[in-house]
């Protein structure tokens, strides 16, 4: 099976599966081909859907007013949004078509207003500044792109200057109560359409001015935990950039710590262990929503805190861990609305939550737990026809709109994280030895899989079966071992360690460059490869789903 699947992978031609729709698509396909990324499966529908996703992704990459092509949100959303397309979407695309990610980031800097405000979206009609609409920190996405692609200092300097000016705007206009928290002036400031979090709050800032909230509102302004966490994380990455550019990062770290202190002082409830908005009356807005996951994805808190959040909320089937996670509202809230047939953050599982989630889990080394999120979503996506904005948390059926870049990128990203070859930071590669599980009615999702990627001129291939994970470099077997592990190497394929990716303790034999090494590894355990031996460096155990 391994040889047959490897041959199938090598015979795949992107041009046979992806039909360009516009002239610039040929250049994008060439860039994809240069990455060496291909995916093959022995059965099921996932392989066909994978290349359908790539074809639809190209329709989301278009120029605006004669500019170089940038990533657009897709579906009914005609433009590029800072909260998503310009941050987390572009961050994922950076591993596949990096030129478009870079152009997308730079487009926001180019259209920055004189007073420092970045547009919340870019469209054919120009930049829009009506609201702020922040979720994923732009600085994190920019830094990750910089690390992946040769550390272009000119790009970093341009983006750094823009984000410094933006931070000044936020500090000036979104701290009217003097708490140090970032304030929400409207529903759309966080992109939380129809969420009960913002019931009885205007959708947009007062008179469409991002610096104003409605003076007659009984609730505004909110001290917003997700916005505050965003700026905390933003400042931490600005500190890294400052050092990289020859400046001191100390001032940014101090500002970040001040943001973090404000976040916990005003927005964190120690009894509920949850982050809430605080309204103008100094009352907590007790709506448990995906705000929690957003804050966690901004690198707030230590692993102990995140583990508690997993136990109490994120892996709790009465809270957010639906059959197809994560819901945008806690399921035990009477205001919970599971319907996904319209643009709603009142309950449905939104793909923007799903592509933001991996960073929160991986930041705290919760790799096994993340796989439980990816498995049902991949099962659902393998049958995708439209690539919707959301899906039903009960059935996994596609919801509102179509050709939506976050769901397209979710499929491409989850395949790579679960059973592919992923570039991580400036130096690492992950080869993950898992397979998609047949979650729904026993219907086969993919069978066995194969994946390839070219890095620094070296071509790697990965074949996964239920029993084995095999990595090829050129025509030679580089590493072979039991399924259920993640192989960590440098960009040249030199083994650095392995991570347990299953609830099972994986035992067997690892063969690296012809040498046999016995292994026994638990879920989430990291073993470093040193002097021909595998030595445990981290062993944090597993947090299991709960039904409380």
Short mmCIF file of C-alpha atoms in Angstrom, two decimals:
data_model
loop_
_atom_site.label_atom_id
_atom_site.label_comp_id
_atom_site.label_asym_id
_atom_site.label_seq_id
_atom_site.Cartn_x
_atom_site.Cartn_y
_atom_site.Cartn_z
CA UNK A 1 0.00 0.00 0.00
CA UNK A 2 2.83 2.41 0.85
CA UNK A 3 4.47 2.09 -2.58
CA UNK A 4 1.16 2.38 -4.43
CA UNK A 5 0.16 5.49 -2.47
CA UNK A 6 3.57 7.05 -2.97
CA UNK A 7 3.26 6.51 -6.72
CA UNK A 8 -0.20 8.05 -6.66
CA UNK A 9 1.15 11.10 -4.86
CA UNK A 10 3.99 11.53 -7.34
CA UNK A 11 1.69 11.28 -10.34
CA UNK A 12 -0.64 14.05 -9.17
CA UNK A 13 -0.66 17.05 -11.47
CA UNK A 14 -2.15 20.24 -10.01
CA UNK A 15 -3.18 21.27 -13.53
CA UNK A 16 -5.35 18.15 -13.85
CA UNK A 17 -7.28 18.91 -10.65
CA UNK A 18 -7.30 22.71 -10.53
CA UNK A 19 -8.68 24.75 -13.41
CA UNK A 20 -7.60 28.41 -13.40
CA UNK A 21 -10.37 30.96 -13.73
CA UNK A 22 -8.36 34.12 -14.40
CA UNK A 23 -4.95 34.93 -15.94
CA UNK A 24 -3.16 35.56 -12.63
CA UNK A 25 -4.11 32.08 -11.40
CA UNK A 26 -1.33 30.53 -13.47
CA UNK A 27 1.28 32.39 -11.41
CA UNK A 28 -0.42 31.32 -8.16
CA UNK A 29 -0.46 27.68 -9.29
CA UNK A 30 3.24 27.90 -10.13
CA UNK A 31 3.94 29.21 -6.63
CA UNK A 32 1.92 26.37 -5.12
CA UNK A 33 3.86 23.88 -7.24
CA UNK A 34 7.13 25.40 -6.06
CA UNK A 35 6.11 24.57 -2.50
CA UNK A 36 5.95 20.92 -3.55
CA UNK A 37 2.70 20.49 -1.62
CA UNK A 38 0.57 17.57 -2.79
CA UNK A 39 -1.95 15.39 -0.99
CA UNK A 40 -3.14 11.90 -1.89
CA UNK A 41 -5.54 9.48 -0.22
CA UNK A 42 -6.29 5.83 -0.89
CA UNK A 43 -10.06 6.19 -0.43
CA UNK A 44 -12.92 8.43 0.62
CA UNK A 45 -13.64 11.90 -0.69
CA UNK A 46 -11.02 13.99 1.09
CA UNK A 47 -8.52 14.06 -1.77
CA UNK A 48 -11.11 15.28 -4.28
CA UNK A 49 -12.38 17.89 -1.83
CA UNK A 50 -8.82 19.01 -1.09
CA UNK A 51 -8.17 20.00 -4.70
CA UNK A 52 -11.62 21.51 -5.01
CA UNK A 53 -10.66 23.68 -2.04
CA UNK A 54 -7.48 24.78 -3.79
CA UNK A 55 -9.42 25.67 -6.93
CA UNK A 56 -11.91 27.73 -4.92
CA UNK A 57 -9.08 29.35 -2.96
CA UNK A 58 -7.79 30.85 -6.21
CA UNK A 59 -11.14 32.59 -6.71
CA UNK A 60 -10.60 34.31 -3.35
CA UNK A 61 -7.26 35.79 -4.47
CA UNK A 62 -7.93 38.88 -6.56
CA UNK A 63 -6.55 42.34 -7.12
CA UNK A 64 -8.30 45.46 -5.84
CA UNK A 65 -8.18 48.51 -8.10
CA UNK A 66 -5.19 47.24 -10.03
CA UNK A 67 -3.15 46.16 -7.01
CA UNK A 68 -1.21 42.93 -6.76
CA UNK A 69 -3.63 40.08 -5.90
CA UNK A 70 -4.56 39.87 -2.23
CA UNK A 71 -6.60 37.35 -0.28
CA UNK A 72 -10.30 38.08 0.06
CA UNK A 73 -12.79 36.67 2.54
CA UNK A 74 -14.94 35.04 -0.14
CA UNK A 75 -18.63 34.22 -0.36
CA UNK A 76 -20.83 37.27 0.12
CA UNK A 77 -17.90 39.09 1.75
CA UNK A 78 -16.40 41.10 -1.09
CA UNK A 79 -13.20 42.37 0.41
CA UNK A 80 -10.38 41.73 2.85
CA UNK A 81 -11.11 42.01 6.59
CA UNK A 82 -8.42 42.79 9.18
CA UNK A 83 -9.97 40.43 11.78
CA UNK A 84 -9.62 37.43 9.50
CA UNK A 85 -8.42 37.73 5.91
CA UNK A 86 -5.66 40.14 6.84
CA UNK A 87 -4.47 38.10 9.83
CA UNK A 88 -5.26 34.43 10.53
CA UNK A 89 -6.30 33.59 6.95
CA UNK A 90 -3.13 35.12 5.55
CA UNK A 91 -1.10 33.42 8.29
CA UNK A 92 -2.28 30.00 7.08
CA UNK A 93 -1.89 30.93 3.42
CA UNK A 94 1.71 31.92 4.16
CA UNK A 95 2.69 28.23 4.25
CA UNK A 96 1.22 27.68 0.78
CA UNK A 97 1.25 30.87 -1.33
CA UNK A 98 3.39 33.29 0.68
CA UNK A 99 3.54 36.10 -1.88
CA UNK A 100 -0.20 36.69 -1.50
CA UNK A 101 0.04 36.76 2.29
CA UNK A 102 2.77 39.37 2.15
CA UNK A 103 0.86 41.51 -0.33
CA UNK A 104 -2.23 41.26 1.86
CA UNK A 105 -0.40 42.42 4.98
CA UNK A 106 1.24 45.30 3.15
CA UNK A 107 -2.10 46.44 1.72
CA UNK A 108 -3.34 47.29 5.21
CA UNK A 109 -0.18 49.27 5.96
CA UNK A 110 -0.44 51.09 2.65
CA UNK A 111 -3.99 52.21 3.34
CA UNK A 112 -3.39 53.28 6.96
CA UNK A 113 -5.08 56.56 7.81
CA UNK A 114 -2.95 59.60 8.69
CA UNK A 115 -3.97 59.40 12.35
CA UNK A 116 -2.74 55.78 12.56
CA UNK A 117 -6.02 53.89 12.24
CA UNK A 118 -5.75 50.77 10.09
CA UNK A 119 -8.73 49.97 7.87
CA UNK A 120 -10.96 47.21 9.19
CA UNK A 121 -11.52 46.12 5.59
CA UNK A 122 -10.36 46.74 2.05
CA UNK A 123 -12.75 46.58 -0.90
CA UNK A 124 -13.04 47.77 -4.49
CA UNK A 125 -14.47 50.98 -3.05
CA UNK A 126 -11.31 51.59 -1.03
CA UNK A 127 -10.39 51.22 2.64
CA UNK A 128 -13.08 51.43 5.32
CA UNK A 129 -12.50 52.78 8.83
CA UNK A 130 -15.99 52.52 10.34
CA UNK A 131 -14.97 50.14 13.15
CA UNK A 132 -11.84 48.32 14.35
CA UNK A 133 -12.89 44.63 14.14
CA UNK A 134 -9.94 42.93 15.83
CA UNK A 135 -9.46 39.26 16.69
CA UNK A 136 -6.16 37.59 15.68
CA UNK A 137 -3.21 39.90 16.45
CA UNK A 138 -1.76 41.24 13.21
CA UNK A 139 1.74 41.37 14.71
CA UNK A 140 1.74 37.62 15.39
CA UNK A 141 0.73 36.85 11.82
CA UNK A 142 3.34 39.23 10.42
CA UNK A 143 6.07 37.82 12.68
CA UNK A 144 5.28 34.22 11.70
CA UNK A 145 5.41 35.15 8.01
CA UNK A 146 8.73 36.92 8.56
CA UNK A 147 10.17 33.87 10.31
CA UNK A 148 9.00 31.43 7.63
CA UNK A 149 10.25 33.27 4.59
CA UNK A 150 13.82 34.47 4.88
CA UNK A 151 13.39 37.29 7.40
CA UNK A 152 12.77 40.17 5.00
CA UNK A 153 13.72 43.17 7.16
CA UNK A 154 12.22 45.71 4.77
CA UNK A 155 8.83 43.99 5.06
CA UNK A 156 9.14 43.75 8.84
CA UNK A 157 10.13 47.40 9.21
CA UNK A 158 7.19 48.59 7.12
CA UNK A 159 4.69 46.55 9.08
CA UNK A 160 6.28 47.43 12.43
CA UNK A 161 5.98 51.17 11.78
CA UNK A 162 2.33 50.78 10.77
CA UNK A 163 1.49 48.74 13.87
CA UNK A 164 3.26 51.20 16.18
CA UNK A 165 1.06 53.99 14.85
CA UNK A 166 -2.01 51.78 15.16
CA UNK A 167 -1.21 50.99 18.78
CA UNK A 168 -1.08 54.72 19.46
CA UNK A 169 -4.53 55.17 17.90
CA UNK A 170 -6.03 52.37 20.00
CA UNK A 171 -4.50 53.76 23.20
CA UNK A 172 -5.80 57.24 22.40
CA UNK A 173 -9.36 56.47 21.33
CA UNK A 174 -10.32 53.12 22.87
CA UNK A 175 -9.50 53.74 26.53
CA UNK A 176 -12.14 56.36 27.43
CA UNK A 177 -12.67 54.88 30.91
CA UNK A 178 -8.96 54.98 31.73
CA UNK A 179 -8.75 51.31 32.70
CA UNK A 180 -6.08 50.24 30.24
CA UNK A 181 -8.53 47.81 28.62
CA UNK A 182 -9.44 48.16 24.97
CA UNK A 183 -13.09 49.17 24.64
CA UNK A 184 -15.73 47.84 22.27
CA UNK A 185 -18.01 50.53 20.89
CA UNK A 186 -20.19 48.23 18.80
CA UNK A 187 -20.96 44.64 17.82
CA UNK A 188 -18.86 44.78 14.69
CA UNK A 189 -15.72 45.84 16.60
CA UNK A 190 -15.25 42.16 17.39
CA UNK A 191 -17.08 40.72 14.35
CA UNK A 192 -19.63 39.08 16.66
CA UNK A 193 -22.72 39.42 14.46
CA UNK A 194 -25.97 38.42 16.26
CA UNK A 195 -24.13 37.29 19.39
CA UNK A 196 -26.14 37.73 22.62
CA UNK A 197 -22.96 39.30 23.91
CA UNK A 198 -24.02 42.45 22.07
CA UNK A 199 -27.79 42.40 22.41
CA UNK A 200 -29.09 45.96 22.82
CA UNK A 201 -25.82 47.38 21.50
CA UNK A 202 -25.55 49.10 18.08
CA UNK A 203 -23.84 47.08 15.38
CA UNK A 204 -21.59 50.00 14.39
CA UNK A 205 -19.88 52.87 16.24
CA UNK A 206 -21.71 56.17 16.63
CA UNK A 207 -22.10 58.00 13.32
CA UNK A 208 -19.81 55.38 11.77
CA UNK A 209 -16.86 56.94 13.58
CA UNK A 210 -14.53 54.31 15.03
CA UNK A 211 -13.58 56.75 17.81
CA UNK A 212 -17.16 57.20 19.07
CA UNK A 213 -19.80 55.13 20.86
CA UNK A 214 -23.47 56.00 21.08
CA UNK A 215 -23.88 58.50 23.94
CA UNK A 216 -27.36 57.22 24.82
CA UNK A 217 -26.39 53.56 25.15
CA UNK A 218 -27.14 52.16 28.62
CA UNK A 219 -24.27 49.67 28.25
CA UNK A 220 -21.40 51.11 26.21
CA UNK A 221 -18.49 51.22 26.20
CA UNK A 222 -17.58 47.63 27.05
CA UNK A 223 -14.19 46.76 28.49
CA UNK A 224 -13.62 43.95 26.00
CA UNK A 225 -11.46 40.95 26.94
CA UNK A 226 -10.78 39.78 23.38
CA UNK A 227 -9.78 43.27 22.21
CA UNK A 228 -7.58 43.77 25.28
CA UNK A 229 -5.95 40.35 24.83
CA UNK A 230 -5.35 41.20 21.18
CA UNK A 231 -3.42 44.33 22.09
CA UNK A 232 -1.52 42.50 24.84
CA UNK A 233 -0.36 39.87 22.34
CA UNK A 234 0.23 42.52 19.68
CA UNK A 235 2.56 44.37 22.04
CA UNK A 236 4.47 41.21 22.95
CA UNK A 237 5.22 40.60 19.27
CA UNK A 238 6.05 44.27 18.70
CA UNK A 239 8.65 43.82 21.42
CA UNK A 240 10.22 40.97 19.41
CA UNK A 241 10.16 43.07 16.26
CA UNK A 242 11.77 46.02 18.01
CA UNK A 243 14.67 43.84 19.14
CA UNK A 244 14.96 42.30 15.67
CA UNK A 245 15.19 45.81 14.18
CA UNK A 246 17.89 46.93 16.61
CA UNK A 247 15.70 48.74 19.10
CA UNK A 248 14.83 47.99 22.71
CA UNK A 249 11.77 45.85 23.26
CA UNK A 250 11.48 46.75 26.95
CA UNK A 251 8.89 49.49 26.50
CA UNK A 252 6.61 47.22 24.50
CA UNK A 253 6.92 44.47 27.10
CA UNK A 254 5.97 46.94 29.82
CA UNK A 255 2.95 48.06 27.82
CA UNK A 256 1.97 44.44 27.22
CA UNK A 257 2.16 43.65 30.93
CA UNK A 258 -0.03 46.66 31.67
CA UNK A 259 -2.62 45.36 29.18
CA UNK A 260 -2.50 41.91 30.76
CA UNK A 261 -2.97 43.33 34.24
CA UNK A 262 -6.00 45.33 33.06
CA UNK A 263 -7.44 42.26 31.35
CA UNK A 264 -7.40 40.21 34.54
CA UNK A 265 -8.41 43.08 36.80
CA UNK A 266 -11.51 44.10 34.89
CA UNK A 267 -12.56 41.20 32.64
CA UNK A 268 -11.70 37.96 34.44
CA UNK A 269 -14.11 36.26 36.85
CA UNK A 270 -12.14 33.97 39.17
CA UNK A 271 -15.21 32.00 40.26
CA UNK A 272 -16.42 31.24 36.73
CA UNK A 273 -12.84 31.16 35.41
CA UNK A 274 -14.07 33.04 32.37
CA UNK A 275 -13.43 36.34 30.60
CA UNK A 276 -16.39 38.72 30.28
CA UNK A 277 -17.00 42.22 29.03
CA UNK A 278 -17.55 44.84 31.73
CA UNK A 279 -20.22 47.38 30.80
CA UNK A 280 -20.42 51.09 31.63
CA UNK A 281 -22.29 50.26 34.87
CA UNK A 282 -19.33 48.17 36.05
CA UNK A 283 -21.36 44.97 35.58
CA UNK A 284 -19.95 41.87 33.92
CA UNK A 285 -21.74 40.85 30.73
CA UNK A 286 -22.19 37.20 31.65
CA UNK A 287 -22.36 35.67 28.21
CA UNK A 288 -20.02 32.72 27.73
CA UNK A 289 -18.92 32.86 24.11
CA UNK A 290 -15.92 32.08 21.96
CA UNK A 291 -14.33 35.13 23.56
CA UNK A 292 -12.59 32.54 25.75
CA UNK A 293 -10.92 30.83 22.80
CA UNK A 294 -9.95 34.20 21.35
CA UNK A 295 -8.24 35.25 24.57
CA UNK A 296 -6.44 31.90 24.81
CA UNK A 297 -5.21 32.23 21.21
CA UNK A 298 -3.63 35.55 22.22
CA UNK A 299 -1.20 33.64 24.48
CA UNK A 300 -2.83 34.79 27.71
CA UNK A 301 -2.14 32.65 30.79
CA UNK A 302 0.05 29.63 31.47
CA UNK A 303 -0.58 25.97 30.66
CA UNK A 304 -2.26 25.32 34.01
CA UNK A 305 -4.81 27.99 33.20
CA UNK A 306 -5.36 26.63 29.70
CA UNK A 307 -5.74 23.09 31.06
CA UNK A 308 -8.45 24.33 33.41
CA UNK A 309 -10.18 26.05 30.49
CA UNK A 310 -10.09 22.76 28.58
CA UNK A 311 -11.62 20.82 31.47
CA UNK A 312 -14.30 23.34 32.29
CA UNK A 313 -15.20 24.77 28.91
CA UNK A 314 -13.45 23.91 25.66
CA UNK A 315 -13.61 20.10 26.00
CA UNK A 316 -16.90 20.12 27.92
CA UNK A 317 -19.81 18.79 25.85
CA UNK A 318 -22.32 20.96 27.70
CA UNK A 319 -20.28 24.10 26.94
CA UNK A 320 -18.32 24.37 23.65
CA UNK A 321 -17.28 20.83 22.70
CA UNK A 322 -20.17 19.96 20.40
CA UNK A 323 -20.10 16.98 18.05
CA UNK A 324 -18.60 19.47 15.57
CA UNK A 325 -16.75 21.96 17.79
CA UNK A 326 -16.37 24.77 18.70
CA UNK A 327 -19.71 26.46 19.23
CA UNK A 328 -19.65 30.25 19.29
CA UNK A 329 -21.83 30.26 22.44
CA UNK A 330 -21.93 27.95 25.41
CA UNK A 331 -24.54 25.28 24.71
CA UNK A 332 -26.00 25.48 28.22
CA UNK A 333 -26.89 29.16 27.77
CA UNK A 334 -30.66 29.61 27.13
CA UNK A 335 -29.75 32.14 24.44
CA UNK A 336 -27.79 29.51 22.47
CA UNK A 337 -28.88 29.32 18.82
CA UNK A 338 -27.45 26.33 16.90
CA UNK A 339 -28.68 27.41 13.47
CA UNK A 340 -25.97 28.02 10.89
CA UNK A 341 -28.12 29.09 7.94
CA UNK A 342 -27.33 32.78 8.47
CA UNK A 343 -24.36 34.87 9.62
CA UNK A 344 -24.51 34.30 13.37
CA UNK A 345 -22.13 34.08 16.31
CA UNK A 346 -24.99 33.08 18.56
CA UNK A 347 -24.23 29.37 18.58
CA UNK A 348 -23.12 27.80 15.30
CA UNK A 349 -19.56 26.48 14.87
CA UNK A 350 -17.79 29.11 12.80
CA UNK A 351 -14.76 28.31 10.69
CA UNK A 352 -12.99 31.43 11.89
CA UNK A 353 -13.01 29.92 15.39
CA UNK A 354 -11.69 26.67 13.97
CA UNK A 355 -8.68 28.22 12.24
CA UNK A 356 -7.87 30.39 15.26
CA UNK A 357 -7.97 27.46 17.68
CA UNK A 358 -4.75 25.57 16.79
CA UNK A 359 -2.49 28.34 18.05
CA UNK A 360 -4.09 28.27 21.49
CA UNK A 361 -3.69 24.48 21.76
CA UNK A 362 -0.20 24.24 20.31
CA UNK A 363 1.10 27.18 22.35
CA UNK A 364 0.48 24.99 25.42
CA UNK A 365 1.56 21.73 23.70
CA UNK A 366 -1.97 20.26 23.71
CA UNK A 367 -1.46 18.42 20.42
CA UNK A 368 -3.54 15.32 21.15
CA UNK A 369 -6.51 17.37 22.35
CA UNK A 370 -6.37 19.49 19.18
CA UNK A 371 -6.59 16.34 17.06
CA UNK A 372 -10.02 15.63 18.61
CA UNK A 373 -11.20 18.97 17.23
CA UNK A 374 -9.71 18.42 13.78
CA UNK A 375 -11.07 14.90 13.26
CA UNK A 376 -14.83 15.66 13.14
CA UNK A 377 -14.25 18.87 11.20
CA UNK A 378 -12.22 17.06 8.53
CA UNK A 379 -14.91 14.40 8.37
CA UNK A 380 -17.46 17.13 7.70
CA UNK A 381 -15.25 19.05 5.27
CA UNK A 382 -14.47 15.93 3.24
CA UNK A 383 -18.05 16.15 1.94
CA UNK A 384 -18.02 19.92 1.41
CA UNK A 385 -19.59 21.28 -1.75
CA UNK A 386 -19.76 25.00 -0.93
CA UNK A 387 -17.18 25.78 1.80
CA UNK A 388 -19.50 27.67 4.06
CA UNK A 389 -18.87 30.19 6.83
CA UNK A 390 -20.25 27.92 9.56
CA UNK A 391 -21.53 24.42 10.12
CA UNK A 392 -24.14 22.82 12.31
CA UNK A 393 -22.63 21.83 15.66
CA UNK A 394 -25.05 18.84 15.69
CA UNK A 395 -24.79 17.45 12.13
CA UNK A 396 -21.74 19.05 10.54
CA UNK A 397 -23.86 20.25 7.62
CA UNK A 398 -22.67 23.31 5.74
CA UNK A 399 -24.29 26.60 6.71
CA UNK A 400 -24.31 30.16 5.43
CA UNK A 401 -22.59 31.40 2.24
CA UNK A 402 -20.04 29.64 -0.02
CA UNK A 403 -16.44 29.79 -1.30
CA UNK A 404 -15.46 31.21 2.08
CA UNK A 405 -11.68 31.38 2.44
CA UNK A 406 -11.57 30.54 6.19
CA UNK A 407 -13.28 27.18 5.63
CA UNK A 408 -11.15 26.49 2.55
CA UNK A 409 -7.99 27.23 4.52
CA UNK A 410 -9.30 25.21 7.45
CA UNK A 411 -9.36 22.12 5.26
CA UNK A 412 -5.87 22.73 3.86
CA UNK A 413 -4.48 23.55 7.31
CA UNK A 414 -6.06 20.62 9.16
CA UNK A 415 -4.86 18.11 6.57
CA UNK A 416 -1.32 19.41 6.98
CA UNK A 417 -1.47 19.40 10.80
CA UNK A 418 -3.04 15.94 11.03
CA UNK A 419 -1.27 13.93 8.33
CA UNK A 420 1.04 16.28 6.44
CA UNK A 421 4.37 18.10 6.46
CA UNK A 422 4.21 21.48 8.15
CA UNK A 423 6.78 24.24 8.30
CA UNK A 424 7.09 25.65 11.83
CA UNK A 425 9.05 28.81 12.56
CA UNK A 426 12.36 29.49 10.87
CA UNK A 427 13.91 26.08 11.44
CA UNK A 428 11.48 23.19 12.03
CA UNK A 429 9.37 20.70 10.11
CA UNK A 430 6.57 18.56 11.54
CA UNK A 431 5.76 15.18 9.95
CA UNK A 432 2.55 13.97 11.59
CA UNK A 433 1.60 10.29 11.56
CA UNK A 434 -2.17 10.36 12.05
CA UNK A 435 -5.04 9.50 9.72
CA UNK A 436 -8.50 11.03 9.38
CA UNK A 437 -10.98 8.92 11.34
CA UNK A 438 -14.20 7.71 9.76
CA UNK A 439 -16.38 9.65 12.21
CA UNK A 440 -19.72 9.81 10.39
CA UNK A 441 -21.72 6.60 9.87
CA UNK A 442 -18.47 4.72 9.23
CA UNK A 443 -18.12 6.53 5.89
CA UNK A 444 -14.51 6.45 4.75
CA UNK A 445 -12.87 9.87 4.82
CA UNK A 446 -9.44 9.23 3.28
CA UNK A 447 -8.12 5.76 4.00
CA UNK A 448 -4.32 5.93 3.95
CA UNK A 449 -2.68 9.24 3.05
CA UNK A 450 0.45 10.74 1.51
CA UNK A 451 1.75 14.29 1.52
CA UNK A 452 4.75 16.07 0.04
CA UNK A 453 6.53 19.39 0.50
CA UNK A 454 9.74 20.99 -0.81
CA UNK A 455 11.84 22.99 1.66
CA UNK A 456 15.08 24.76 0.77
CA UNK A 457 15.40 22.66 -2.36
CA UNK A 458 14.89 19.35 -0.52
CA UNK A 459 11.81 17.33 -1.40
CA UNK A 460 10.12 15.37 1.39
CA UNK A 461 7.26 12.86 1.19
CA UNK A 462 5.19 11.40 4.01
CA UNK A 463 3.08 8.22 3.84
CA UNK A 464 0.66 7.31 6.63
CA UNK A 465 -1.00 3.93 7.17
CA UNK A 466 -2.77 2.69 10.31
CA UNK A 467 0.46 0.98 11.35
CA UNK A 468 3.35 3.08 10.04
CA UNK A 469 4.56 6.59 9.31
CA UNK A 470 7.27 6.81 6.66
CA UNK A 471 9.24 9.87 5.59
CA UNK A 472 11.11 9.95 2.29
CA UNK A 473 13.79 12.39 1.23
CA UNK A 474 14.29 12.06 -2.47
CA UNK A 475 13.94 8.35 -3.23
CA UNK A 476 15.27 7.21 0.13
CA UNK A 477 13.50 6.39 3.37
CA UNK A 478 14.64 9.01 5.87
CA UNK A 479 12.61 8.03 8.95
CA UNK A 480 10.14 5.24 9.64
CA UNK A 481 8.21 4.49 12.79
CA UNK A 482 4.88 3.45 14.30
CA UNK A 483 1.76 5.48 13.52
CA UNK A 484 0.53 7.92 16.13
CA UNK A 485 3.61 10.10 16.46
CA UNK A 486 4.84 13.46 15.13
CA UNK A 487 8.41 13.59 13.87
CA UNK A 488 10.18 16.90 14.47
CA UNK A 489 13.15 17.73 12.24
CA UNK A 490 15.10 20.75 11.10
CA UNK A 491 14.58 21.98 7.55
CA UNK A 492 17.19 19.57 6.25
CA UNK A 493 15.36 16.58 7.71
CA UNK A 494 17.70 15.99 10.66
CA UNK A 495 15.73 14.41 13.48
CA UNK A 496 15.27 16.62 16.54
CA UNK A 497 12.53 14.79 18.43
CA UNK A 498 9.17 13.04 18.45
CA UNK A 499 5.81 13.92 19.98
CA UNK A 500 3.13 11.44 21.04
CA UNK A 501 -0.06 12.22 19.12
CA UNK A 502 -2.45 9.59 20.50
CA UNK A 503 -4.19 8.72 23.76
CA UNK A 504 -2.38 5.40 23.35
CA UNK A 505 1.15 4.90 24.54
CA UNK A 506 2.97 4.29 21.27
CA UNK A 507 5.61 1.58 21.35
CA UNK A 508 7.82 0.22 18.63
CA UNK A 509 10.93 0.90 16.64
CA UNK A 510 12.03 4.14 15.01
CA UNK A 511 14.39 3.72 12.08
CA UNK A 512 16.37 6.87 11.34
CA UNK A 513 18.96 6.88 8.57
CA UNK A 514 19.22 3.11 8.85
CA UNK A 515 19.66 3.02 12.64
CA UNK A 516 17.04 1.37 14.85
CA UNK A 517 15.91 3.22 18.01
CA UNK A 518 13.35 1.73 20.42
CA UNK A 519 10.55 4.14 21.37
CA UNK A 520 7.81 4.29 23.96
CA UNK A 521 5.95 7.58 24.04
CA UNK A 522 2.76 8.84 25.68
CA UNK A 523 0.28 11.39 24.36
CA UNK A 524 1.71 14.95 24.26
CA UNK A 525 5.08 13.68 25.46
CA UNK A 526 8.10 15.23 23.75
CA UNK A 527 11.26 13.16 23.43
CA UNK A 528 14.41 14.88 22.20
CA UNK A 529 16.80 13.03 19.91
CA UNK A 530 20.29 13.36 21.37
CA UNK A 531 23.37 11.30 20.61
CA UNK A 532 21.33 8.48 19.10
CA UNK A 533 18.85 8.32 21.99
CA UNK A 534 15.34 9.62 22.65
CA UNK A 535 15.19 11.44 26.00
CA UNK A 536 11.96 12.76 27.54
CA UNK A 537 11.97 16.56 27.71
CA UNK A 538 8.27 17.21 28.44
CA UNK A 539 5.46 14.97 29.64
CA UNK A 540 2.28 16.87 30.50
CA UNK A 541 -0.32 14.12 30.20
CA UNK A 542 -3.72 14.46 28.52
CA UNK A 543 -6.87 16.45 29.35
CA UNK A 544 -9.88 14.30 28.47
CA UNK A 545 -13.33 15.43 27.28
CA UNK A 546 -15.94 15.96 29.98
CA UNK A 547 -19.73 15.69 30.04
CA UNK A 548 -20.53 17.98 32.95
#
